[in-house]
């Protein structure tokens, strides 16, 4: 502690490594009053990096897998109405400012050793197949462009809907992407229905 400022020193490099922190990531710390900090981790796309267990403590080591869901969509699994995919995945929604492309979080691919080819097949719930073009920038940002607009139109996707993008891979080392399995969730369908009681 320097003056009124507090710094993490011992153990910080291990914490960075174990939590796959990168330049541009955001950490939000919560102090419990007993020298323990819980934290929330967001990647470059403002998506929350979530561990399978919700409790995350600074300084603890863990070999648990990390899942990535957009922070505004992470609640879709909260009530158990939506099954968590077995394959690597991320959750997205239609972006008003960038409706013609799908951002693929770099952390998902890095953590699982996945590299998208220049073209990738996406398959929706109806079994419709669309070959899409993948663009990767030098800073690691990846977007699916050509074909995404057709997927949006075919599935009548709007800004309130959510889409689970499951990356299906084979057993090779490193794994090769076979296709993206897309599951569209209509607005609010992941929330329990409230049954109101009416007085006669």
PDB file of N, CA and C in Angstrom, residues 30-106:
ATOM      1  N   UNK A  30     -14.155  -6.856  -6.206  1.00  0.00           N
ATOM      2  CA  UNK A  30     -15.111  -6.645  -5.125  1.00  0.00           C
ATOM      3  C   UNK A  30     -14.435  -7.065  -3.820  1.00  0.00           C
ATOM      4  N   UNK A  31     -14.289  -6.113  -2.906  1.00  0.00           N
ATOM      5  CA  UNK A  31     -13.614  -6.387  -1.637  1.00  0.00           C
ATOM      6  C   UNK A  31     -14.633  -6.832  -0.593  1.00  0.00           C
ATOM      7  N   UNK A  32     -14.353  -7.978   0.055  1.00  0.00           N
ATOM      8  CA  UNK A  32     -15.323  -8.515   1.021  1.00  0.00           C
ATOM      9  C   UNK A  32     -15.070  -8.037   2.449  1.00  0.00           C
ATOM     10  N   UNK A  33     -14.077  -7.173   2.641  1.00  0.00           N
ATOM     11  CA  UNK A  33     -13.810  -6.623   3.961  1.00  0.00           C
ATOM     12  C   UNK A  33     -12.907  -7.472   4.813  1.00  0.00           C
ATOM     13  N   UNK A  34     -12.484  -8.627   4.301  1.00  0.00           N
ATOM     14  CA  UNK A  34     -11.639  -9.538   5.070  1.00  0.00           C
ATOM     15  C   UNK A  34     -10.393  -9.933   4.280  1.00  0.00           C
ATOM     16  N   UNK A  35      -9.826  -8.944   3.606  1.00  0.00           N
ATOM     17  CA  UNK A  35      -8.600  -9.130   2.828  1.00  0.00           C
ATOM     18  C   UNK A  35      -8.768 -10.143   1.688  1.00  0.00           C
ATOM     19  N   UNK A  36      -9.969 -10.249   1.159  1.00  0.00           N
ATOM     20  CA  UNK A  36     -10.242 -11.123   0.022  1.00  0.00           C
ATOM     21  C   UNK A  36     -10.967 -10.324  -1.048  1.00  0.00           C
ATOM     22  N   UNK A  37     -10.528 -10.488  -2.298  1.00  0.00           N
ATOM     23  CA  UNK A  37     -11.152  -9.816  -3.421  1.00  0.00           C
ATOM     24  C   UNK A  37     -11.765 -10.850  -4.357  1.00  0.00           C
ATOM     25  N   UNK A  38     -13.042 -10.731  -4.621  1.00  0.00           N
ATOM     26  CA  UNK A  38     -13.653 -11.448  -5.735  1.00  0.00           C
ATOM     27  C   UNK A  38     -13.524 -10.558  -6.967  1.00  0.00           C
ATOM     28  N   UNK A  39     -13.627 -11.146  -8.145  1.00  0.00           N
ATOM     29  CA  UNK A  39     -13.466 -10.317  -9.336  1.00  0.00           C
ATOM     30  C   UNK A  39     -14.282 -10.849 -10.493  1.00  0.00           C
ATOM     31  N   UNK A  40     -14.575  -9.951 -11.431  1.00  0.00           N
ATOM     32  CA  UNK A  40     -15.200 -10.298 -12.703  1.00  0.00           C
ATOM     33  C   UNK A  40     -14.240  -9.906 -13.813  1.00  0.00           C
ATOM     34  N   UNK A  41     -14.083 -10.775 -14.790  1.00  0.00           N
ATOM     35  CA  UNK A  41     -13.087 -10.629 -15.852  1.00  0.00           C
ATOM     36  C   UNK A  41     -13.800 -10.459 -17.186  1.00  0.00           C
ATOM     37  N   UNK A  42     -13.513  -9.346 -17.895  1.00  0.00           N
ATOM     38  CA  UNK A  42     -14.085  -9.095 -19.216  1.00  0.00           C
ATOM     39  C   UNK A  42     -12.961  -9.052 -20.259  1.00  0.00           C
ATOM     40  N   UNK A  43     -13.230  -9.639 -21.432  1.00  0.00           N
ATOM     41  CA  UNK A  43     -12.208  -9.650 -22.479  1.00  0.00           C
ATOM     42  C   UNK A  43     -12.369  -8.435 -23.403  1.00  0.00           C
ATOM     43  N   UNK A  44     -11.664  -8.474 -24.575  1.00  0.00           N
ATOM     44  CA  UNK A  44     -11.654  -7.324 -25.483  1.00  0.00           C
ATOM     45  C   UNK A  44     -13.037  -6.977 -26.018  1.00  0.00           C
ATOM     46  N   UNK A  45     -13.923  -7.976 -26.105  1.00  0.00           N
ATOM     47  CA  UNK A  45     -15.237  -7.746 -26.692  1.00  0.00           C
ATOM     48  C   UNK A  45     -16.282  -7.400 -25.643  1.00  0.00           C
ATOM     49  N   UNK A  46     -15.826  -7.054 -24.433  1.00  0.00           N
ATOM     50  CA  UNK A  46     -16.733  -6.749 -23.312  1.00  0.00           C
ATOM     51  C   UNK A  46     -17.555  -7.955 -22.927  1.00  0.00           C
ATOM     52  N   UNK A  47     -16.994  -9.150 -23.172  1.00  0.00           N
ATOM     53  CA  UNK A  47     -17.648 -10.385 -22.775  1.00  0.00           C
ATOM     54  C   UNK A  47     -17.023 -10.890 -21.484  1.00  0.00           C
ATOM     55  N   UNK A  48     -17.870 -11.382 -20.600  1.00  0.00           N
ATOM     56  CA  UNK A  48     -17.373 -11.879 -19.327  1.00  0.00           C
ATOM     57  C   UNK A  48     -16.743 -13.247 -19.497  1.00  0.00           C
ATOM     58  N   UNK A  49     -15.578 -13.440 -18.876  1.00  0.00           N
ATOM     59  CA  UNK A  49     -14.914 -14.734 -18.852  1.00  0.00           C
ATOM     60  C   UNK A  49     -15.366 -15.407 -17.565  1.00  0.00           C
ATOM     61  N   UNK A  50     -16.139 -16.472 -17.716  1.00  0.00           N
ATOM     62  CA  UNK A  50     -16.729 -17.110 -16.554  1.00  0.00           C
ATOM     63  C   UNK A  50     -16.124 -18.483 -16.322  1.00  0.00           C
ATOM     64  N   UNK A  51     -15.802 -18.796 -15.070  1.00  0.00           N
ATOM     65  CA  UNK A  51     -15.375 -20.131 -14.714  1.00  0.00           C
ATOM     66  C   UNK A  51     -16.611 -20.967 -14.448  1.00  0.00           C
ATOM     67  N   UNK A  52     -16.440 -22.305 -14.488  1.00  0.00           N
ATOM     68  CA  UNK A  52     -17.566 -23.189 -14.260  1.00  0.00           C
ATOM     69  C   UNK A  52     -18.127 -23.007 -12.852  1.00  0.00           C
ATOM     70  N   UNK A  53     -17.273 -22.687 -11.886  1.00  0.00           N
ATOM     71  CA  UNK A  53     -17.744 -22.359 -10.558  1.00  0.00           C
ATOM     72  C   UNK A  53     -17.727 -20.839 -10.421  1.00  0.00           C
ATOM     73  N   UNK A  54     -18.738 -20.274  -9.839  1.00  0.00           N
ATOM     74  CA  UNK A  54     -18.882 -18.829  -9.792  1.00  0.00           C
ATOM     75  C   UNK A  54     -17.870 -18.165  -8.865  1.00  0.00           C
ATOM     76  N   UNK A  55     -17.429 -18.864  -7.812  1.00  0.00           N
ATOM     77  CA  UNK A  55     -16.533 -18.252  -6.843  1.00  0.00           C
ATOM     78  C   UNK A  55     -15.135 -18.128  -7.422  1.00  0.00           C
ATOM     79  N   UNK A  56     -14.620 -16.887  -7.466  1.00  0.00           N
ATOM     80  CA  UNK A  56     -13.289 -16.638  -7.998  1.00  0.00           C
ATOM     81  C   UNK A  56     -12.544 -15.775  -7.004  1.00  0.00           C
ATOM     82  N   UNK A  57     -11.407 -16.217  -6.567  1.00  0.00           N
ATOM     83  CA  UNK A  57     -10.672 -15.498  -5.536  1.00  0.00           C
ATOM     84  C   UNK A  57      -9.282 -15.145  -6.028  1.00  0.00           C
ATOM     85  N   UNK A  58      -8.868 -13.921  -5.737  1.00  0.00           N
ATOM     86  CA  UNK A  58      -7.528 -13.506  -6.101  1.00  0.00           C
ATOM     87  C   UNK A  58      -6.512 -14.346  -5.347  1.00  0.00           C
ATOM     88  N   UNK A  59      -5.539 -14.888  -6.079  1.00  0.00           N
ATOM     89  CA  UNK A  59      -4.488 -15.675  -5.450  1.00  0.00           C
ATOM     90  C   UNK A  59      -4.733 -17.161  -5.481  1.00  0.00           C
ATOM     91  N   UNK A  60      -5.978 -17.602  -5.770  1.00  0.00           N
ATOM     92  CA  UNK A  60      -6.244 -19.028  -5.821  1.00  0.00           C
ATOM     93  C   UNK A  60      -5.827 -19.581  -7.173  1.00  0.00           C
ATOM     94  N   UNK A  61      -5.357 -20.817  -7.182  1.00  0.00           N
ATOM     95  CA  UNK A  61      -4.997 -21.478  -8.423  1.00  0.00           C
ATOM     96  C   UNK A  61      -6.157 -22.352  -8.856  1.00  0.00           C
ATOM     97  N   UNK A  62      -6.276 -22.557 -10.162  1.00  0.00           N
ATOM     98  CA  UNK A  62      -7.374 -23.363 -10.670  1.00  0.00           C
ATOM     99  C   UNK A  62      -7.038 -23.880 -12.049  1.00  0.00           C
ATOM    100  N   UNK A  63      -7.441 -25.120 -12.328  1.00  0.00           N
ATOM    101  CA  UNK A  63      -7.269 -25.694 -13.653  1.00  0.00           C
ATOM    102  C   UNK A  63      -8.615 -25.851 -14.343  1.00  0.00           C
ATOM    103  N   UNK A  64      -9.642 -25.176 -13.796  1.00  0.00           N
ATOM    104  CA  UNK A  64     -10.979 -25.307 -14.354  1.00  0.00           C
ATOM    105  C   UNK A  64     -11.067 -24.620 -15.711  1.00  0.00           C
ATOM    106  N   UNK A  65     -11.934 -25.186 -16.585  1.00  0.00           N
ATOM    107  CA  UNK A  65     -12.138 -24.577 -17.884  1.00  0.00           C
ATOM    108  C   UNK A  65     -12.845 -23.240 -17.711  1.00  0.00           C
ATOM    109  N   UNK A  66     -12.574 -22.318 -18.615  1.00  0.00           N
ATOM    110  CA  UNK A  66     -13.240 -21.030 -18.603  1.00  0.00           C
ATOM    111  C   UNK A  66     -14.180 -20.965 -19.791  1.00  0.00           C
ATOM    112  N   UNK A  67     -15.395 -20.515 -19.548  1.00  0.00           N
ATOM    113  CA  UNK A  67     -16.355 -20.321 -20.618  1.00  0.00           C
ATOM    114  C   UNK A  67     -16.502 -18.821 -20.839  1.00  0.00           C
ATOM    115  N   UNK A  68     -16.914 -18.433 -22.025  1.00  0.00           N
ATOM    116  CA  UNK A  68     -17.002 -17.017 -22.356  1.00  0.00           C
ATOM    117  C   UNK A  68     -18.395 -16.703 -22.862  1.00  0.00           C
ATOM    118  N   UNK A  69     -19.056 -15.799 -22.208  1.00  0.00           N
ATOM    119  CA  UNK A  69     -20.354 -15.366 -22.669  1.00  0.00           C
ATOM    120  C   UNK A  69     -20.405 -13.854 -22.564  1.00  0.00           C
ATOM    121  N   UNK A  70     -21.120 -13.240 -23.498  1.00  0.00           N
ATOM    122  CA  UNK A  70     -21.251 -11.791 -23.426  1.00  0.00           C
ATOM    123  C   UNK A  70     -21.922 -11.428 -22.117  1.00  0.00           C
ATOM    124  N   UNK A  71     -21.384 -10.405 -21.429  1.00  0.00           N
ATOM    125  CA  UNK A  71     -21.862 -10.103 -20.086  1.00  0.00           C
ATOM    126  C   UNK A  71     -23.345  -9.808 -20.053  1.00  0.00           C
ATOM    127  N   UNK A  72     -23.879  -9.244 -21.137  1.00  0.00           N
ATOM    128  CA  UNK A  72     -25.300  -8.924 -21.175  1.00  0.00           C
ATOM    129  C   UNK A  72     -26.146 -10.164 -21.408  1.00  0.00           C
ATOM    130  N   UNK A  73     -25.518 -11.309 -21.722  1.00  0.00           N
ATOM    131  CA  UNK A  73     -26.251 -12.520 -22.053  1.00  0.00           C
ATOM    132  C   UNK A  73     -25.946 -13.668 -21.107  1.00  0.00           C
ATOM    133  N   UNK A  74     -25.068 -13.438 -20.123  1.00  0.00           N
ATOM    134  CA  UNK A  74     -24.639 -14.542 -19.283  1.00  0.00           C
ATOM    135  C   UNK A  74     -25.771 -15.147 -18.474  1.00  0.00           C
ATOM    136  N   UNK A  75     -26.869 -14.403 -18.285  1.00  0.00           N
ATOM    137  CA  UNK A  75     -27.980 -14.893 -17.473  1.00  0.00           C
ATOM    138  C   UNK A  75     -28.816 -15.943 -18.195  1.00  0.00           C
ATOM    139  N   UNK A  76     -28.553 -16.235 -19.454  1.00  0.00           N
ATOM    140  CA  UNK A  76     -29.398 -17.192 -20.171  1.00  0.00           C
ATOM    141  C   UNK A  76     -29.292 -18.597 -19.586  1.00  0.00           C
ATOM    142  N   UNK A  77     -28.213 -18.882 -18.862  1.00  0.00           N
ATOM    143  CA  UNK A  77     -28.054 -20.202 -18.256  1.00  0.00           C
ATOM    144  C   UNK A  77     -28.466 -20.217 -16.784  1.00  0.00           C
ATOM    145  N   UNK A  78     -28.837 -19.062 -16.254  1.00  0.00           N
ATOM    146  CA  UNK A  78     -29.052 -18.915 -14.818  1.00  0.00           C
ATOM    147  C   UNK A  78     -30.160 -19.813 -14.281  1.00  0.00           C
ATOM    148  N   UNK A  79     -31.264 -19.946 -15.010  1.00  0.00           N
ATOM    149  CA  UNK A  79     -32.427 -20.657 -14.499  1.00  0.00           C
ATOM    150  C   UNK A  79     -32.511 -22.101 -14.979  1.00  0.00           C
ATOM    151  N   UNK A  80     -31.511 -22.561 -15.716  1.00  0.00           N
ATOM    152  CA  UNK A  80     -31.485 -23.948 -16.135  1.00  0.00           C
ATOM    153  C   UNK A  80     -32.403 -24.294 -17.285  1.00  0.00           C
ATOM    154  N   UNK A  81     -32.993 -23.279 -17.918  1.00  0.00           N
ATOM    155  CA  UNK A  81     -33.873 -23.535 -19.052  1.00  0.00           C
ATOM    156  C   UNK A  81     -33.093 -23.736 -20.339  1.00  0.00           C
ATOM    157  N   UNK A  82     -31.860 -23.297 -20.345  1.00  0.00           N
ATOM    158  CA  UNK A  82     -30.990 -23.448 -21.514  1.00  0.00           C
ATOM    159  C   UNK A  82     -29.795 -24.301 -21.108  1.00  0.00           C
ATOM    160  N   UNK A  83     -29.532 -25.324 -21.873  1.00  0.00           N
ATOM    161  CA  UNK A  83     -28.433 -26.239 -21.569  1.00  0.00           C
ATOM    162  C   UNK A  83     -27.098 -25.632 -22.000  1.00  0.00           C
ATOM    163  N   UNK A  84     -26.108 -25.726 -21.123  1.00  0.00           N
ATOM    164  CA  UNK A  84     -24.766 -25.248 -21.459  1.00  0.00           C
ATOM    165  C   UNK A  84     -24.115 -26.212 -22.440  1.00  0.00           C
ATOM    166  N   UNK A  85     -23.624 -25.734 -23.583  1.00  0.00           N
ATOM    167  CA  UNK A  85     -23.015 -26.621 -24.579  1.00  0.00           C
ATOM    168  C   UNK A  85     -21.786 -27.348 -24.038  1.00  0.00           C
ATOM    169  N   UNK A  86     -21.517 -28.523 -24.580  1.00  0.00           N
ATOM    170  CA  UNK A  86     -20.337 -29.293 -24.192  1.00  0.00           C
ATOM    171  C   UNK A  86     -19.096 -28.803 -24.930  1.00  0.00           C
ATOM    172  N   UNK A  87     -19.296 -28.239 -26.113  1.00  0.00           N
ATOM    173  CA  UNK A  87     -18.180 -27.727 -26.909  1.00  0.00           C
ATOM    174  C   UNK A  87     -17.866 -26.288 -26.510  1.00  0.00           C
ATOM    175  N   UNK A  88     -16.679 -25.780 -26.889  1.00  0.00           N
ATOM    176  CA  UNK A  88     -16.398 -24.351 -26.693  1.00  0.00           C
ATOM    177  C   UNK A  88     -17.498 -23.509 -27.337  1.00  0.00           C
ATOM    178  N   UNK A  89     -17.870 -22.408 -26.711  1.00  0.00           N
ATOM    179  CA  UNK A  89     -18.971 -21.605 -27.234  1.00  0.00           C
ATOM    180  C   UNK A  89     -18.842 -20.168 -26.750  1.00  0.00           C
ATOM    181  N   UNK A  90     -19.635 -19.323 -27.361  1.00  0.00           N
ATOM    182  CA  UNK A  90     -19.843 -17.967 -26.865  1.00  0.00           C
ATOM    183  C   UNK A  90     -21.265 -17.574 -27.197  1.00  0.00           C
ATOM    184  N   UNK A  91     -21.765 -16.586 -26.495  1.00  0.00           N
ATOM    185  CA  UNK A  91     -23.132 -16.108 -26.710  1.00  0.00           C
ATOM    186  C   UNK A  91     -23.063 -14.714 -27.297  1.00  0.00           C
ATOM    187  N   UNK A  92     -23.873 -14.472 -28.289  1.00  0.00           N
ATOM    188  CA  UNK A  92     -23.838 -13.166 -28.941  1.00  0.00           C
ATOM    189  C   UNK A  92     -25.254 -12.673 -29.190  1.00  0.00           C
ATOM    190  N   UNK A  93     -25.344 -11.442 -29.615  1.00  0.00           N
ATOM    191  CA  UNK A  93     -26.611 -10.885 -30.056  1.00  0.00           C
ATOM    192  C   UNK A  93     -26.330  -9.959 -31.224  1.00  0.00           C
ATOM    193  N   UNK A  94     -27.366  -9.618 -31.942  1.00  0.00           N
ATOM    194  CA  UNK A  94     -27.216  -8.748 -33.098  1.00  0.00           C
ATOM    195  C   UNK A  94     -26.770  -7.372 -32.645  1.00  0.00           C
ATOM    196  N   UNK A  95     -25.679  -6.889 -33.250  1.00  0.00           N
ATOM    197  CA  UNK A  95     -25.131  -5.580 -32.895  1.00  0.00           C
ATOM    198  C   UNK A  95     -25.676  -4.524 -33.855  1.00  0.00           C
ATOM    199  N   UNK A  96     -26.311  -3.514 -33.292  1.00  0.00           N
ATOM    200  CA  UNK A  96     -26.929  -2.483 -34.126  1.00  0.00           C
ATOM    201  C   UNK A  96     -25.901  -1.765 -34.994  1.00  0.00           C
ATOM    202  N   UNK A  97     -24.704  -1.509 -34.434  1.00  0.00           N
ATOM    203  CA  UNK A  97     -23.692  -0.761 -35.173  1.00  0.00           C
ATOM    204  C   UNK A  97     -22.940  -1.632 -36.178  1.00  0.00           C
ATOM    205  N   UNK A  98     -22.924  -2.957 -35.943  1.00  0.00           N
ATOM    206  CA  UNK A  98     -22.205  -3.861 -36.843  1.00  0.00           C
ATOM    207  C   UNK A  98     -23.062  -5.082 -37.141  1.00  0.00           C
ATOM    208  N   UNK A  99     -24.182  -4.885 -37.848  1.00  0.00           N
ATOM    209  CA  UNK A  99     -25.128  -5.985 -38.076  1.00  0.00           C
ATOM    210  C   UNK A  99     -24.667  -6.994 -39.116  1.00  0.00           C
ATOM    211  N   UNK A 100     -23.648  -6.644 -39.897  1.00  0.00           N
ATOM    212  CA  UNK A 100     -23.244  -7.510 -41.010  1.00  0.00           C
ATOM    213  C   UNK A 100     -22.106  -8.456 -40.678  1.00  0.00           C
ATOM    214  N   UNK A 101     -21.708  -8.512 -39.392  1.00  0.00           N
ATOM    215  CA  UNK A 101     -20.609  -9.401 -39.029  1.00  0.00           C
ATOM    216  C   UNK A 101     -20.787  -9.961 -37.636  1.00  0.00           C
ATOM    217  N   UNK A 102     -20.163 -11.093 -37.394  1.00  0.00           N
ATOM    218  CA  UNK A 102     -20.193 -11.748 -36.086  1.00  0.00           C
ATOM    219  C   UNK A 102     -18.793 -11.745 -35.502  1.00  0.00           C
ATOM    220  N   UNK A 103     -18.632 -11.104 -34.341  1.00  0.00           N
ATOM    221  CA  UNK A 103     -17.335 -11.086 -33.665  1.00  0.00           C
ATOM    222  C   UNK A 103     -17.129 -12.409 -32.937  1.00  0.00           C
ATOM    223  N   UNK A 104     -15.959 -13.017 -33.137  1.00  0.00           N
ATOM    224  CA  UNK A 104     -15.601 -14.260 -32.454  1.00  0.00           C
ATOM    225  C   UNK A 104     -14.555 -13.919 -31.392  1.00  0.00           C
ATOM    226  N   UNK A 105     -14.870 -14.076 -30.097  1.00  0.00           N
ATOM    227  CA  UNK A 105     -13.914 -13.722 -29.043  1.00  0.00           C
ATOM    228  C   UNK A 105     -12.601 -14.478 -29.184  1.00  0.00           C
ATOM    229  N   UNK A 106     -11.498 -13.741 -29.199  1.00  0.00           N
ATOM    230  CA  UNK A 106     -10.180 -14.357 -29.371  1.00  0.00           C
ATOM    231  C   UNK A 106      -9.846 -15.291 -28.220  1.00  0.00           C
TER     232      UNK A 106
END
